[in-house]
Structures are given as C-alpha cells and as structure tokens.
Amino acid sequence: MHSFLSRANALFAFTLTTTGVLAACLYATTFLYDQNGIVKINTGRAVVKHLTEFGAGKKKNDLGFFAFDLDADLEPLFNWNVKQLFLYLTAEYQTPQNKLNEVVVWDKIVQKGDNYKLNLKNAKTKYFLWDDGAGLKGNKNVTLYLTWNIIPNVGSLPNVPVDGAHRIEFPNQYASSA
C-alpha cells in the first residue's frame, strides 16, 4: 500500500493547502472594514532659520520648525487582521527649484493593544524640515498630511492617505540663532 512517508506527505500537503485557502478567505474579509479615517491637525507658530551646510560648497539651506496638535481615533482601524499601524506626518510644498518637496517630519508605530486614541498637544517634529535652498522662508503653502500603513497578519500592506490636511505658513523673516 502506501508507505509512512507517502502518507505524511499527503497529510502535510492537505494541511498546507487548507491553511492557504483559509488565509486567503480571511484576507478577503478585511475589505469589509473601513481603512480610512479623519484626523484633526493644527499647528502653532512656524519658525524658519537659515543654516550653513558644512562640507563641499558650504551651501545655505532653510530649516523649518513647528509644533503641532494631532487628534485621531485609530480604534476603527484595528480588526482581527491588523497587527500594527505605522503613522507618518508628511510636509509637502513647492519651491522654484523643486516642483514637489515631501518631507516626513514625524512618525509613530501603534501596535495592537496600545492606546488607539492619539491626542497630541504641542508636539515637536521628530525630523527636521530641511530645504535645499531658501524655499521655506515666506512659503505660504506647506501642507501637512497624515498617512498610515496598515501592517496585517495576512495580506497586502495598504498605504492609506487620511482626510484632514493642514496648511502652514512660514514667516518672511528668519529667526535669529541666538
């Protein structure tokens, strides 16, 4: 009849096929859940400094700072298939040198079981808003966007832009370094 190895191979193949079909069916159910959300972003006073980049050429660049408020409820995003969320705040703006500048200024990982309500007040950016030139001074159209990547247990990694962008106006004067 059939040897032990032949029967073990058939059992393994059946188990693997069943697990794959179940995972595909479970992944298909994640499309029933909403992956969008609405957040509120506000900013305080923006400051821009003109700093020298040391190295070849000693080029002067703009460095922007601002504090922000972020209010978001992430609980509706978490379901059986969400392991964690990777959130990041992006600043987008135009300069005469570059048609589109995108800079990630803040990020956070929210894992399943963490506090799903973000209520940040007067939070500082984690990363510099560094422009290669003088594109931040007097820029009236720097827009902040929150985006999240949903890290699932099974399936694809969607990158979801969120409704609720906010515009910042940078001052026409450089802040003093002192």
PDB file of C-alpha atoms in Angstrom:
ATOM      1  CA  MET A   1       0.000   0.000   0.000  1.00  0.00           C
ATOM      2  CA  HIS A   2       1.330   3.451   0.920  1.00  0.00           C
ATOM      3  CA  SER A   3       4.449   3.991   2.962  1.00  0.00           C
ATOM      4  CA  PHE A   4       4.617   6.162   6.048  1.00  0.00           C
ATOM      5  CA  LEU A   5       6.450   8.921   4.168  1.00  0.00           C
ATOM      6  CA  SER A   6       3.826   8.919   1.416  1.00  0.00           C
ATOM      7  CA  ARG A   7       1.017   9.287   3.947  1.00  0.00           C
ATOM      8  CA  ALA A   8       2.895  12.021   5.891  1.00  0.00           C
ATOM      9  CA  ASN A   9       3.472  13.891   2.617  1.00  0.00           C
ATOM     10  CA  ALA A  10      -0.234  13.716   1.723  1.00  0.00           C
ATOM     11  CA  LEU A  11      -1.224  14.928   5.199  1.00  0.00           C
ATOM     12  CA  PHE A  12       1.292  17.798   5.017  1.00  0.00           C
ATOM     13  CA  ALA A  13       0.094  18.854   1.532  1.00  0.00           C
ATOM     14  CA  PHE A  14      -3.557  18.763   2.643  1.00  0.00           C
ATOM     15  CA  THR A  15      -2.795  20.824   5.776  1.00  0.00           C
ATOM     16  CA  LEU A  16      -0.762  23.372   3.818  1.00  0.00           C
ATOM     17  CA  THR A  17      -3.468  23.740   1.148  1.00  0.00           C
ATOM     18  CA  THR A  18      -6.209  24.135   3.758  1.00  0.00           C
ATOM     19  CA  THR A  19      -4.193  26.742   5.657  1.00  0.00           C
ATOM     20  CA  GLY A  20      -3.531  28.686   2.441  1.00  0.00           C
ATOM     21  CA  VAL A  21      -7.214  28.664   1.448  1.00  0.00           C
ATOM     22  CA  LEU A  22      -8.272  29.778   4.949  1.00  0.00           C
ATOM     23  CA  ALA A  23      -5.692  32.588   4.926  1.00  0.00           C
ATOM     24  CA  ALA A  24      -6.938  33.791   1.516  1.00  0.00           C
ATOM     25  CA  CYS A  25     -10.559  33.728   2.727  1.00  0.00           C
ATOM     26  CA  LEU A  26      -9.657  35.603   5.906  1.00  0.00           C
ATOM     27  CA  TYR A  27      -7.723  38.193   3.873  1.00  0.00           C
ATOM     28  CA  ALA A  28     -10.781  38.720   1.644  1.00  0.00           C
ATOM     29  CA  THR A  29     -12.882  39.630   4.692  1.00  0.00           C
ATOM     30  CA  THR A  30     -10.587  42.575   5.533  1.00  0.00           C
ATOM     31  CA  PHE A  31     -12.096  44.540   2.639  1.00  0.00           C
ATOM     32  CA  LEU A  32     -15.311  44.744   4.664  1.00  0.00           C
ATOM     33  CA  TYR A  33     -13.562  47.047   7.158  1.00  0.00           C
ATOM     34  CA  ASP A  34     -13.026  50.763   6.567  1.00  0.00           C
ATOM     35  CA  GLN A  35      -9.332  51.715   6.345  1.00  0.00           C
ATOM     36  CA  ASN A  36      -9.859  55.476   6.166  1.00  0.00           C
ATOM     37  CA  GLY A  37     -10.193  57.891   8.994  1.00  0.00           C
ATOM     38  CA  ILE A  38     -10.489  61.538   9.769  1.00  0.00           C
ATOM     39  CA  VAL A  39      -7.881  63.318  11.812  1.00  0.00           C
ATOM     40  CA  LYS A  40      -7.516  66.883  13.017  1.00  0.00           C
ATOM     41  CA  ILE A  41      -4.146  68.562  12.587  1.00  0.00           C
ATOM     42  CA  ASN A  42      -3.324  72.059  13.846  1.00  0.00           C
ATOM     43  CA  THR A  43      -0.030  73.870  14.105  1.00  0.00           C
ATOM     44  CA  GLY A  44       1.410  76.602  16.229  1.00  0.00           C
ATOM     45  CA  ARG A  45       3.779  79.309  15.102  1.00  0.00           C
ATOM     46  CA  ALA A  46       6.261  78.201  12.464  1.00  0.00           C
ATOM     47  CA  VAL A  47       9.908  79.299  12.601  1.00  0.00           C
ATOM     48  CA  VAL A  48      12.448  79.208   9.802  1.00  0.00           C
ATOM     49  CA  LYS A  49      16.236  79.506  10.179  1.00  0.00           C
ATOM     50  CA  HIS A  50      18.934  79.885   7.553  1.00  0.00           C
ATOM     51  CA  LEU A  51      21.790  77.483   8.286  1.00  0.00           C
ATOM     52  CA  THR A  52      25.041  76.692   6.543  1.00  0.00           C
ATOM     53  CA  GLU A  53      25.547  73.109   5.391  1.00  0.00           C
ATOM     54  CA  PHE A  54      29.129  72.236   6.139  1.00  0.00           C
ATOM     55  CA  GLY A  55      31.039  70.286   3.569  1.00  0.00           C
ATOM     56  CA  ALA A  56      31.590  70.903  -0.103  1.00  0.00           C
ATOM     57  CA  GLY A  57      30.484  74.411  -1.056  1.00  0.00           C
ATOM     58  CA  LYS A  58      29.137  75.496   2.350  1.00  0.00           C
ATOM     59  CA  LYS A  59      25.675  75.986   0.888  1.00  0.00           C
ATOM     60  CA  LYS A  60      22.990  77.823   2.916  1.00  0.00           C
ATOM     61  CA  ASN A  61      19.708  75.992   3.486  1.00  0.00           C
ATOM     62  CA  ASP A  62      16.412  76.661   5.255  1.00  0.00           C
ATOM     63  CA  LEU A  63      15.485  74.721   8.365  1.00  0.00           C
ATOM     64  CA  GLY A  64      11.840  74.839   9.483  1.00  0.00           C
ATOM     65  CA  PHE A  65      10.395  74.152  12.932  1.00  0.00           C
ATOM     66  CA  PHE A  66       6.847  73.998  14.181  1.00  0.00           C
ATOM     67  CA  ALA A  67       4.784  72.353  16.883  1.00  0.00           C
ATOM     68  CA  PHE A  68       1.580  70.537  16.020  1.00  0.00           C
ATOM     69  CA  ASP A  69      -1.590  69.166  17.571  1.00  0.00           C
ATOM     70  CA  LEU A  70      -2.875  65.829  16.325  1.00  0.00           C
ATOM     71  CA  ASP A  71      -6.225  64.308  17.250  1.00  0.00           C
ATOM     72  CA  ALA A  72      -7.055  60.881  15.813  1.00  0.00           C
ATOM     73  CA  ASP A  73      -9.124  57.870  16.829  1.00  0.00           C
ATOM     74  CA  LEU A  74      -7.455  54.740  15.415  1.00  0.00           C
ATOM     75  CA  GLU A  75      -9.729  52.160  17.078  1.00  0.00           C
ATOM     76  CA  PRO A  76     -11.946  51.578  13.989  1.00  0.00           C
ATOM     77  CA  LEU A  77      -8.842  50.563  12.018  1.00  0.00           C
ATOM     78  CA  PHE A  78      -7.932  47.673  14.286  1.00  0.00           C
ATOM     79  CA  ASN A  79      -9.634  44.394  13.474  1.00  0.00           C
ATOM     80  CA  TRP A  80      -8.605  40.760  13.658  1.00  0.00           C
ATOM     81  CA  ASN A  81      -6.130  41.188  10.770  1.00  0.00           C
ATOM     82  CA  VAL A  82      -4.292  44.350  11.892  1.00  0.00           C
ATOM     83  CA  LYS A  83      -1.074  43.768  13.793  1.00  0.00           C
ATOM     84  CA  GLN A  84       0.103  47.382  13.921  1.00  0.00           C
ATOM     85  CA  LEU A  85      -0.113  50.783  12.245  1.00  0.00           C
ATOM     86  CA  PHE A  86       2.785  52.875  11.042  1.00  0.00           C
ATOM     87  CA  LEU A  87       1.728  56.546  11.081  1.00  0.00           C
ATOM     88  CA  TYR A  88       3.731  59.337   9.491  1.00  0.00           C
ATOM     89  CA  LEU A  89       3.182  63.060   9.076  1.00  0.00           C
ATOM     90  CA  THR A  90       4.420  64.473   5.781  1.00  0.00           C
ATOM     91  CA  ALA A  91       5.010  68.110   4.847  1.00  0.00           C
ATOM     92  CA  GLU A  92       4.551  68.877   1.132  1.00  0.00           C
ATOM     93  CA  TYR A  93       5.411  72.161  -0.563  1.00  0.00           C
ATOM     94  CA  GLN A  94       6.671  73.707  -3.810  1.00  0.00           C
ATOM     95  CA  THR A  95       9.750  75.820  -4.398  1.00  0.00           C
ATOM     96  CA  PRO A  96      11.169  77.435  -7.528  1.00  0.00           C
ATOM     97  CA  GLN A  97      13.879  74.735  -7.527  1.00  0.00           C
ATOM     98  CA  ASN A  98      11.596  71.718  -6.988  1.00  0.00           C
ATOM     99  CA  LYS A  99       8.045  71.196  -8.144  1.00  0.00           C
ATOM    100  CA  LEU A 100       7.262  68.862  -5.226  1.00  0.00           C
ATOM    101  CA  ASN A 101       9.055  68.519  -1.899  1.00  0.00           C
ATOM    102  CA  GLU A 102       7.913  65.820   0.528  1.00  0.00           C
ATOM    103  CA  VAL A 103       9.458  65.575   3.972  1.00  0.00           C
ATOM    104  CA  VAL A 104       8.456  63.163   6.740  1.00  0.00           C
ATOM    105  CA  VAL A 105       8.533  65.227   9.939  1.00  0.00           C
ATOM    106  CA  TRP A 106       7.018  62.791  12.479  1.00  0.00           C
ATOM    107  CA  ASP A 107       6.198  59.084  12.743  1.00  0.00           C
ATOM    108  CA  LYS A 108       4.808  56.603  15.248  1.00  0.00           C
ATOM    109  CA  ILE A 109       4.100  52.881  15.466  1.00  0.00           C
ATOM    110  CA  VAL A 110       0.826  51.897  17.150  1.00  0.00           C
ATOM    111  CA  GLN A 111       0.605  48.207  17.997  1.00  0.00           C
ATOM    112  CA  LYS A 112      -2.470  46.154  18.729  1.00  0.00           C
ATOM    113  CA  GLY A 113      -3.371  46.691  22.381  1.00  0.00           C
ATOM    114  CA  ASP A 114      -1.813  50.182  22.595  1.00  0.00           C
ATOM    115  CA  ASN A 115      -3.880  53.290  23.216  1.00  0.00           C
ATOM    116  CA  TYR A 116      -5.798  53.841  19.950  1.00  0.00           C
ATOM    117  CA  LYS A 117      -6.678  57.472  20.637  1.00  0.00           C
ATOM    118  CA  LEU A 118      -3.934  59.927  19.729  1.00  0.00           C
ATOM    119  CA  ASN A 119      -4.340  63.322  21.315  1.00  0.00           C
ATOM    120  CA  LEU A 120      -1.024  65.117  20.917  1.00  0.00           C
ATOM    121  CA  LYS A 121      -0.807  68.741  22.035  1.00  0.00           C
ATOM    122  CA  ASN A 122       2.109  70.996  21.134  1.00  0.00           C
ATOM    123  CA  ALA A 123       4.148  68.020  19.879  1.00  0.00           C
ATOM    124  CA  LYS A 124       7.519  68.684  18.298  1.00  0.00           C
ATOM    125  CA  THR A 125       8.546  67.232  14.967  1.00  0.00           C
ATOM    126  CA  LYS A 126      10.914  64.256  15.174  1.00  0.00           C
ATOM    127  CA  TYR A 127      12.747  65.121  11.954  1.00  0.00           C
ATOM    128  CA  PHE A 128      13.929  68.416  10.514  1.00  0.00           C
ATOM    129  CA  LEU A 129      12.061  70.195   7.764  1.00  0.00           C
ATOM    130  CA  TRP A 130      15.240  70.868   5.786  1.00  0.00           C
ATOM    131  CA  ASP A 131      15.001  72.618   2.415  1.00  0.00           C
ATOM    132  CA  ASP A 132      17.858  72.611  -0.078  1.00  0.00           C
ATOM    133  CA  GLY A 133      17.907  76.358  -0.576  1.00  0.00           C
ATOM    134  CA  ALA A 134      15.671  79.176   0.609  1.00  0.00           C
ATOM    135  CA  GLY A 135      12.307  77.585  -0.180  1.00  0.00           C
ATOM    136  CA  LEU A 136      10.771  77.745   3.307  1.00  0.00           C
ATOM    137  CA  LYS A 137      11.169  81.465   4.053  1.00  0.00           C
ATOM    138  CA  GLY A 138       7.846  83.110   3.206  1.00  0.00           C
ATOM    139  CA  ASN A 139       6.329  79.867   1.893  1.00  0.00           C
ATOM    140  CA  LYS A 140       2.569  80.146   2.453  1.00  0.00           C
ATOM    141  CA  ASN A 141       1.611  76.695   1.229  1.00  0.00           C
ATOM    142  CA  VAL A 142       3.307  73.959   3.252  1.00  0.00           C
ATOM    143  CA  THR A 143       0.664  71.260   3.689  1.00  0.00           C
ATOM    144  CA  LEU A 144       0.724  68.536   6.347  1.00  0.00           C
ATOM    145  CA  TYR A 145      -0.729  65.106   5.572  1.00  0.00           C
ATOM    146  CA  LEU A 146      -1.082  62.132   7.887  1.00  0.00           C
ATOM    147  CA  THR A 147      -0.704  58.729   6.240  1.00  0.00           C
ATOM    148  CA  TRP A 148      -0.755  55.260   7.720  1.00  0.00           C
ATOM    149  CA  ASN A 149       0.483  51.876   6.649  1.00  0.00           C
ATOM    150  CA  ILE A 150      -1.631  49.039   7.980  1.00  0.00           C
ATOM    151  CA  ILE A 151       0.572  46.070   8.886  1.00  0.00           C
ATOM    152  CA  PRO A 152      -1.684  42.993   8.649  1.00  0.00           C
ATOM    153  CA  ASN A 153      -1.309  39.443   9.875  1.00  0.00           C
ATOM    154  CA  VAL A 154      -2.305  38.190   6.408  1.00  0.00           C
ATOM    155  CA  GLY A 155      -2.390  40.088   3.118  1.00  0.00           C
ATOM    156  CA  SER A 156      -1.171  43.251   1.472  1.00  0.00           C
ATOM    157  CA  LEU A 157       0.277  46.362   3.096  1.00  0.00           C
ATOM    158  CA  PRO A 158      -2.063  49.243   2.227  1.00  0.00           C
ATOM    159  CA  ASN A 159      -0.740  52.793   2.378  1.00  0.00           C
ATOM    160  CA  VAL A 160      -3.751  54.959   3.265  1.00  0.00           C
ATOM    161  CA  PRO A 161      -3.684  58.774   2.983  1.00  0.00           C
ATOM    162  CA  VAL A 162      -6.025  60.313   5.548  1.00  0.00           C
ATOM    163  CA  ASP A 163      -8.532  63.125   5.197  1.00  0.00           C
ATOM    164  CA  GLY A 164      -7.730  66.209   7.230  1.00  0.00           C
ATOM    165  CA  ALA A 165      -4.731  68.003   5.698  1.00  0.00           C
ATOM    166  CA  HIS A 166      -3.499  71.219   7.297  1.00  0.00           C
ATOM    167  CA  ARG A 167      -1.659  74.182   5.746  1.00  0.00           C
ATOM    168  CA  ILE A 168       1.208  76.049   7.450  1.00  0.00           C
ATOM    169  CA  GLU A 169       2.522  79.481   6.550  1.00  0.00           C
ATOM    170  CA  PHE A 170       6.197  80.087   7.240  1.00  0.00           C
ATOM    171  CA  PRO A 171       7.281  83.644   8.161  1.00  0.00           C
ATOM    172  CA  ASN A 172       9.001  86.065   5.803  1.00  0.00           C
ATOM    173  CA  GLN A 173      11.831  86.639   8.316  1.00  0.00           C
ATOM    174  CA  TYR A 174      14.496  84.263   9.532  1.00  0.00           C
ATOM    175  CA  ALA A 175      14.626  83.598  13.260  1.00  0.00           C
ATOM    176  CA  SER A 176      17.821  84.576  14.994  1.00  0.00           C
ATOM    177  CA  SER A 177      20.122  81.752  16.041  1.00  0.00           C
ATOM    178  CA  ALA A 178      20.788  83.246  19.433  1.00  0.00           C
TER     179      ALA A 178
END
